[in-house]
Structure formats: C-alpha cells, structure tokens
C-alpha positions as a printed Julia matrix, in Angstrom:
395×3 Matrix{Float64}:
 167.12  -149.68  -126.37
 166.75  -149.03  -130.07
 165.21  -145.8   -131.35
 161.76  -146.98  -132.57
 161.22  -143.99  -134.83
 164.56  -144.45  -136.64
 164.1   -148.22  -136.79
 160.66  -148.06  -138.29
 161.82  -145.45  -140.81
 164.61  -147.73  -141.92
 162.19  -150.55  -142.34
 159.76  -148.52  -144.33
 162.53  -147.13  -146.58
 163.45  -150.73  -147.4
 159.99  -151.21  -148.83
 161.05  -149.03  -151.72
 163.18  -151.93  -152.94
 162.65  -155.45  -151.79
 166.35  -156.22  -152.14
 168.31  -157.35  -149.09
 168.84  -153.92  -147.59
 167.27  -154.84  -144.13
 169.13  -157.0   -141.65
 167.0   -156.37  -138.57
 164.12  -158.34  -137.14
 162.24  -160.04  -140.02
 158.92  -159.58  -138.2
 159.33  -155.83  -138.27
 159.9   -155.94  -141.98
 156.87  -158.25  -142.51
 154.65  -155.85  -140.46
 155.85  -152.88  -142.4
 154.96  -154.65  -145.68
 151.48  -155.38  -144.32
 150.94  -151.71  -143.3
 152.05  -150.53  -146.7
 149.93  -153.03  -148.61
 146.74  -152.37  -146.56
 147.19  -148.61  -146.18
 146.92  -148.81  -142.38
 146.46  -145.44  -140.55
 145.46  -146.67  -137.12
 145.21  -149.87  -134.97
 142.81  -150.6   -132.08
 141.97  -153.71  -130.05
 138.25  -154.32  -130.55
 135.72  -154.97  -127.92
 135.43  -154.81  -124.16
 137.65  -157.1   -122.11
 135.9   -158.35  -118.95
 137.44  -160.07  -115.99
 138.46  -163.6   -117.0
 138.32  -166.61  -114.79
 141.56  -168.61  -114.52
 141.56  -171.12  -117.38
 139.24  -169.05  -119.52
 140.08  -167.82  -123.0
 138.94  -164.97  -125.15
 139.71  -163.87  -128.66
 140.86  -160.25  -129.06
 140.87  -158.57  -132.47
 143.39  -156.05  -133.79
 141.26  -153.85  -136.02
 143.11  -151.62  -138.44
 141.7   -148.5   -139.96
 142.78  -148.58  -143.64
 142.35  -146.63  -146.85
 139.44  -148.98  -147.68
 137.72  -149.02  -144.3
 138.55  -151.47  -141.53
 140.28  -154.78  -141.61
 140.94  -157.5   -138.98
 144.67  -157.89  -138.93
 144.93  -159.92  -135.79
 147.01  -162.61  -137.49
 149.43  -160.02  -138.84
 149.98  -158.09  -135.61
 152.56  -158.83  -132.9
 150.98  -159.62  -129.54
 152.52  -159.49  -126.02
 151.48  -159.59  -122.38
 153.04  -157.48  -119.71
 152.37  -160.21  -117.1
 152.35  -163.78  -118.53
 151.98  -165.08  -115.02
 148.36  -163.77  -115.07
 147.39  -163.62  -118.72
 149.11  -165.06  -121.76
 148.36  -164.23  -125.44
 149.08  -166.21  -128.54
 150.06  -164.92  -131.99
 146.44  -164.63  -133.11
 145.28  -162.53  -130.14
 143.69  -165.35  -128.08
 144.21  -164.55  -124.38
 144.21  -167.14  -121.58
 143.95  -166.28  -117.89
 146.47  -168.45  -116.04
 146.78  -166.75  -112.59
 145.38  -164.11  -110.34
 146.36  -160.64  -111.37
 146.19  -158.17  -114.29
 148.19  -157.77  -117.52
 148.39  -155.22  -120.3
 147.83  -156.89  -123.63
 149.43  -155.02  -126.55
 148.84  -155.48  -130.31
 151.52  -153.9   -132.52
 151.75  -153.57  -136.27
 154.75  -151.64  -137.54
 154.44  -148.2   -135.99
 150.82  -148.71  -134.8
 149.85  -150.22  -131.49
 147.07  -150.46  -128.87
 146.92  -151.78  -125.32
 144.12  -153.08  -123.12
 144.19  -154.23  -119.48
 142.9   -157.68  -118.7
 142.07  -158.84  -115.15
 142.37  -162.51  -114.36
 140.71  -163.92  -111.28
 140.8   -167.35  -109.64
 137.3   -166.76  -108.18
 134.85  -169.58  -109.15
 131.7   -168.84  -111.06
 128.78  -170.15  -109.12
 125.67  -168.68  -110.75
 124.43  -166.65  -113.73
 121.5   -164.27  -113.84
 119.95  -163.03  -117.15
 118.13  -159.83  -117.53
 116.69  -157.85  -120.38
 113.48  -157.5   -122.51
 110.69  -159.58  -121.11
 108.15  -158.55  -123.85
 109.13  -158.62  -127.51
 107.19  -157.84  -130.68
 106.33  -160.73  -132.92
 109.26  -160.83  -135.43
 111.05  -158.26  -133.43
 114.2   -158.31  -131.29
 115.21  -158.23  -127.68
 118.58  -157.76  -125.88
 119.93  -159.42  -122.77
 122.8   -159.2   -120.32
 124.33  -161.88  -118.17
 125.66  -161.28  -114.61
 128.13  -163.79  -113.18
 128.09  -164.46  -109.44
 131.43  -165.65  -108.0
 132.44  -167.4   -104.78
 134.37  -164.39  -103.64
 131.17  -162.34  -103.46
 131.74  -160.4   -106.62
 129.27  -159.87  -109.5
 130.5   -159.28  -113.02
 129.03  -158.52  -116.42
 129.82  -161.61  -118.45
 127.49  -160.96  -121.35
 130.23  -161.38  -123.93
 131.55  -164.6   -122.38
 128.49  -166.79  -122.09
 126.84  -169.02  -124.67
 123.24  -167.93  -125.4
 120.25  -170.23  -126.16
 116.5   -170.37  -125.91
 114.18  -173.08  -124.59
 111.79  -172.95  -127.52
 113.44  -172.45  -130.84
 110.12  -172.3   -132.71
 109.3   -169.06  -130.96
 112.68  -167.32  -131.11
 116.39  -167.76  -131.75
 119.51  -166.0   -130.63
 121.79  -164.21  -133.01
 124.86  -166.07  -134.27
 126.77  -162.82  -135.06
 129.83  -162.46  -132.79
 129.02  -158.83  -132.08
 125.42  -159.42  -130.97
 125.13  -162.94  -129.59
 122.98  -161.55  -126.7
 120.24  -160.5   -129.28
 116.99  -162.52  -129.6
 115.15  -162.63  -132.81
 111.47  -163.64  -132.45
 109.82  -165.87  -135.02
 106.25  -166.19  -133.84
 103.94  -165.41  -130.93
 104.45  -167.44  -127.72
 106.89  -167.71  -124.9
 110.42  -168.93  -124.53
 113.2   -168.84  -121.92
 116.61  -167.19  -122.61
 119.55  -169.13  -121.12
 123.16  -168.14  -120.54
 125.75  -170.93  -120.04
 129.46  -170.69  -119.08
 131.8   -173.41  -117.81
 128.96  -175.77  -117.0
 127.05  -173.13  -115.04
 123.53  -172.5   -116.53
 121.31  -169.56  -115.69
 117.71  -169.98  -114.76
 115.51  -169.36  -117.85
 114.61  -165.69  -118.23
 111.08  -165.86  -119.66
 110.22  -163.78  -122.72
 106.68  -163.26  -124.09
 106.42  -162.71  -127.86
 103.31  -160.68  -128.64
 100.81  -161.73  -131.3
 100.96  -158.35  -133.0
 102.53  -158.57  -136.44
  99.94  -157.19  -138.91
 101.74  -157.61  -142.26
 105.02  -158.49  -143.93
 106.14  -156.88  -147.25
 108.8   -158.44  -149.34
 110.81  -156.15  -151.66
 111.69  -155.73  -154.5
 108.17  -156.83  -155.58
 108.96  -156.1   -159.21
 112.4   -156.66  -160.8
 114.03  -157.42  -164.12
 114.47  -161.07  -165.04
 117.39  -162.69  -163.27
 120.18  -164.32  -165.26
 121.49  -167.73  -164.2
 124.16  -167.43  -161.4
 123.19  -163.77  -160.65
 122.3   -162.69  -157.11
 119.4   -160.57  -155.87
 118.89  -159.31  -152.33
 115.39  -159.45  -150.96
 114.34  -157.73  -147.73
 111.28  -158.03  -145.48
 109.55  -155.24  -143.65
 107.18  -155.93  -140.8
 104.3   -153.74  -139.8
 102.92  -153.46  -136.28
 100.02  -150.96  -136.34
 101.57  -147.61  -137.4
 105.11  -148.92  -136.83
 107.26  -150.73  -139.32
 110.86  -152.15  -139.39
 113.3   -154.5   -141.15
 112.67  -158.08  -140.2
 114.77  -159.66  -142.93
 116.7   -161.89  -140.49
 113.65  -162.95  -138.56
 112.01  -164.09  -141.8
 111.97  -167.61  -143.15
 112.79  -167.44  -146.9
 111.97  -170.03  -149.5
 111.75  -170.43  -153.27
 109.19  -172.51  -155.16
 109.57  -173.37  -158.81
 106.52  -173.42  -161.14
 107.93  -176.67  -162.6
 108.5   -178.95  -159.59
 111.45  -180.6   -161.56
 113.34  -177.3   -161.57
 115.31  -175.43  -159.03
 115.17  -171.97  -160.33
 116.91  -170.37  -157.44
 118.1   -170.8   -153.81
 117.89  -168.25  -151.04
 119.7   -167.83  -147.73
 118.3   -167.79  -144.25
 119.9   -166.78  -140.89
 122.19  -163.96  -139.87
 124.61  -163.97  -142.79
 123.03  -163.16  -146.09
 119.39  -163.59  -145.18
 117.21  -162.97  -148.2
 120.09  -163.32  -150.77
 118.76  -165.18  -153.71
 120.99  -166.97  -156.3
 119.51  -167.85  -159.7
 120.26  -171.48  -160.61
 118.45  -172.46  -163.81
 115.99  -171.02  -166.24
 112.35  -171.0   -165.35
 109.68  -169.29  -163.23
 109.2   -169.34  -159.52
 108.05  -167.55  -156.42
 110.09  -166.07  -153.53
 108.22  -166.13  -150.16
 109.09  -164.53  -146.91
 107.22  -165.71  -143.83
 107.22  -164.73  -140.19
 104.77  -164.74  -137.34
 101.91  -166.26  -139.39
 102.26  -163.59  -142.05
 103.78  -164.0   -145.46
 104.43  -162.2   -148.71
 105.35  -163.67  -152.15
 107.07  -162.23  -155.19
 107.23  -163.88  -158.64
 110.63  -164.31  -160.31
 111.77  -165.37  -163.7
 115.29  -166.79  -164.21
 116.43  -166.29  -167.73
 118.99  -168.51  -169.54
 121.83  -167.72  -171.77
 120.63  -168.17  -175.4
 123.7   -167.1   -177.41
 127.22  -165.53  -177.12
 129.02  -163.12  -179.37
 132.37  -161.34  -179.49
 131.35  -158.0   -180.84
 134.69  -156.42  -181.9
 134.73  -155.06  -185.41
 136.36  -157.48  -187.84
 139.12  -158.1   -188.62
 140.52  -158.06  -185.08
 144.14  -157.04  -185.36
 146.97  -156.24  -182.83
 150.59  -155.37  -183.34
 153.33  -157.61  -182.01
 153.61  -157.11  -178.28
 150.43  -155.04  -178.25
 147.06  -155.72  -176.6
 143.4   -155.71  -177.62
 140.38  -156.07  -175.32
 137.8   -158.42  -176.71
 134.12  -157.61  -175.96
 131.78  -160.5   -175.11
 127.99  -160.08  -175.03
 125.4   -162.63  -174.15
 121.77  -162.63  -175.37
 119.3   -164.13  -172.82
 116.0   -165.92  -173.3
 114.09  -162.68  -172.57
 115.96  -160.77  -175.25
 118.19  -158.84  -172.85
 121.89  -158.35  -173.7
 124.59  -158.36  -171.01
 128.32  -157.81  -171.05
 129.86  -161.08  -169.94
 133.7   -160.6   -170.18
 134.07  -161.23  -166.42
 131.87  -164.28  -166.38
 133.71  -166.03  -169.24
 136.53  -168.53  -169.37
 138.9   -167.36  -172.05
 141.27  -169.61  -173.97
 143.46  -169.84  -177.03
 144.7   -172.88  -179.11
 147.82  -174.64  -178.01
 150.97  -172.98  -179.4
 149.07  -169.77  -180.04
 151.02  -166.54  -180.67
 148.71  -164.64  -178.26
 147.65  -165.01  -174.64
 144.3   -163.99  -173.11
 143.63  -162.9   -169.58
 141.43  -164.75  -167.1
 142.34  -162.35  -164.31
 139.35  -160.54  -162.77
 139.07  -157.04  -164.16
 141.01  -157.83  -167.33
 139.23  -160.94  -168.63
 139.34  -161.04  -172.46
 142.44  -158.88  -172.77
 144.58  -160.39  -175.52
 148.32  -159.8   -175.55
 150.27  -160.56  -178.71
 153.6   -162.25  -178.77
 156.45  -161.62  -181.22
 155.2   -163.82  -183.96
 152.82  -162.61  -186.72
 149.95  -164.8   -187.76
 146.32  -165.5   -187.12
 145.16  -167.15  -183.9
 141.82  -168.24  -182.42
 140.49  -166.89  -179.1
 137.46  -168.55  -177.46
 135.12  -167.43  -174.67
 132.96  -169.93  -172.82
 129.96  -169.22  -170.46
 127.42  -171.8   -169.24
 128.46  -174.36  -171.84
 128.12  -171.8   -174.79
 131.19  -170.67  -176.71
 132.09  -167.81  -179.01
 135.36  -167.61  -180.99
 137.19  -164.91  -183.01
 140.33  -164.83  -185.07
 142.95  -162.4   -183.95
 145.69  -161.35  -186.49
 149.11  -160.29  -185.17
 150.77  -157.86  -187.44
 154.07  -155.99  -187.61
C-alpha cells in the first residue's frame, strides 16, 4: 500500500515545474493539475441516491467547492464501485444497477473524495402513485412526489427517477431543470393531470386544479435606457394574487413586437433557462410583453444602432520597441450615447506590420510593438463600422 499523503504531496510538488519529475500514475498527476487550476477545497457527490432497479442507470455528479463557488467536475474525477457485481460506474459518474445488492460509489479528485451507498434491487416496478399539490395558484407552482410499488411488496420514493408530464400542456407544464423536474408551473386557470413514468409503467393522472385568481402581472424594468444592438437585458414578471405577490418569470410567456413589422428589434427567451432575457437585434422601436393567466403587461423598448466609431487616444500614438499601448475605442449610438467598445471590437493590423494587437478577452486593443521602428496602422471593427489609427514604434 502506498502512503496517500506522501504520494499526493509528491504529485502536488511536481506542479511547481511541469518537467518530467513525476513517474507515477498519470491520472493522479492530471487530477492534481485540475485541483490546482480550479482551486478545489472540497468534493461531494450531489443528490440523493435511491434504490435502483436492475438495468436502471443514474447520473451522479462530483461537485467541487472551489475558490469561485461550485463546479461540476464529474468528468475529471476518478470513479469506482466497491461491488461491481451489484452496481457499476463509468468514468463520468453514470451508475448502472446490474445485480441485487449494494455498493459504495466513490468519487476521487487528487486528495479529495466522497462516497455514497447505492442499493440495487431486482424487484420489478409494477405501479407508480403520484401525490402533491392538488390546488395551485394561477401562474403559480406545485410540487409532486412519485412512489414506486414493486413486486416484492416494497414501496420506494422514485421522485428523482421518473419522467414527469402533464395531460393538458395549455394549463401547466413541468419544469425542465434537472434539480426540480417534479415541479409544476401553471399557465392559466383549468385542470390537468400530473403523470410519472418509468420503464413503461405510467401512474394514474394526479388531478390538479389551477385557480382563476391571478389579478395582475407587472413586467420590470418598465423604464430603461436605450438598448444597443447585441446587448442583453433581463426582464422579470411579478404576479399578484390579492395581497400576495411573487416572481412568475418562468410561468410567463414572453414576446417582442416591433413597431415596423419588417424589423426584428429583439428576441426574448421563454422556458426555464433564461426566461425573460432579451437580446437586441437591430435598431428600432418595439414592445416587450409578458403574459400569463389571461393577464399581461407591456414595456416599450428602443434599440439604438452604432452611428460612428473613434479611437480616442491622444495623437500621435507612440510606443517604444517591445512596449505596449492600450488603444481606447468608443462608439457613438443613434441616441447620442457613447460606450466603450474595446471588448466588442475585432482588432487588426496590416500584413507585415511591426506591431500586434490583442483580440483576447480582457485585453482587446492592446498593441505590442516589435523590434522594428516605423509607423503602422491598427483598425477596430464593430457592426460593419471601422476606425483606424497610426501607431509609431520608436527607439
């Protein structure tokens, strides 16, 4: 048996120079590199692991706590099963129940690890029962659980294993987010059934009544500065039910109408990922509308276009051989506003130029001089408009 502590220390010391100082398991070195790069401080296998039927699969996630928050490093971790005769796991954390019994599933990344126990059963699923919220506010939410009934007489919570659906998608829909697929989002008054399906077994419909009680919807922001082309703006929707209000952004149906029907001033997202996120497409006026449960609210928008570009550095722009200078690009829009556009521009120089210019995010417009003196042209281009400046390289 190797000493893990000394082994890991040797690996981490090798990171100080990526020369060939390490002759151990290459996967250990790779994992140590990942830990150092991501700033990992802890590792945990995410989510509850229910009993799996033989033949069933489930994706586990190795979630790392890092300097920047959390990160899914499932594909970087090493996975193993203590009992492959019962449960096997692949390199990405996907487990498969293959025989009756239990297994400890471990995810390991350098010196960090976590283990969960998975029970595999050859009992056959014979029925599913859904329970949860039978009454839901209009444009509100409901949550549901699924109980699996097996031929060995056991009942299990299989909420995270089933596929969820509704019988009337005009009344409500189920969330598409992996962490809340059992959540219903209502769209209008009426009734619908909630269904849970697994392996060809379908539950009876659990009937849900959506009340006719949404009083108003309020879209915000209702006033905002003009939006430049390609810029994003997040809109939210708040529903009011009597004295109660709440966020209904994901329940809301979002749309954009242009004043000129030949224009598409903007597009806006619907659904669970990015609902209400507007992206400006072309100059013009339009209206953003959020609608749910027979209520709606609209907000006027103006998308402004880029009228002119200018590199604003004092002239002459000079830089010593081997030195750098940051060019500053500003754009004037159709409403008179002026914005810094370094990061939106494509920068270029003439062929054979004695300078280079960065197109790397965070340093766009940074000119680096070579070893040859002379005068060279640098150009910035945004939305079909260009601005150029002469840069002189001196001794």
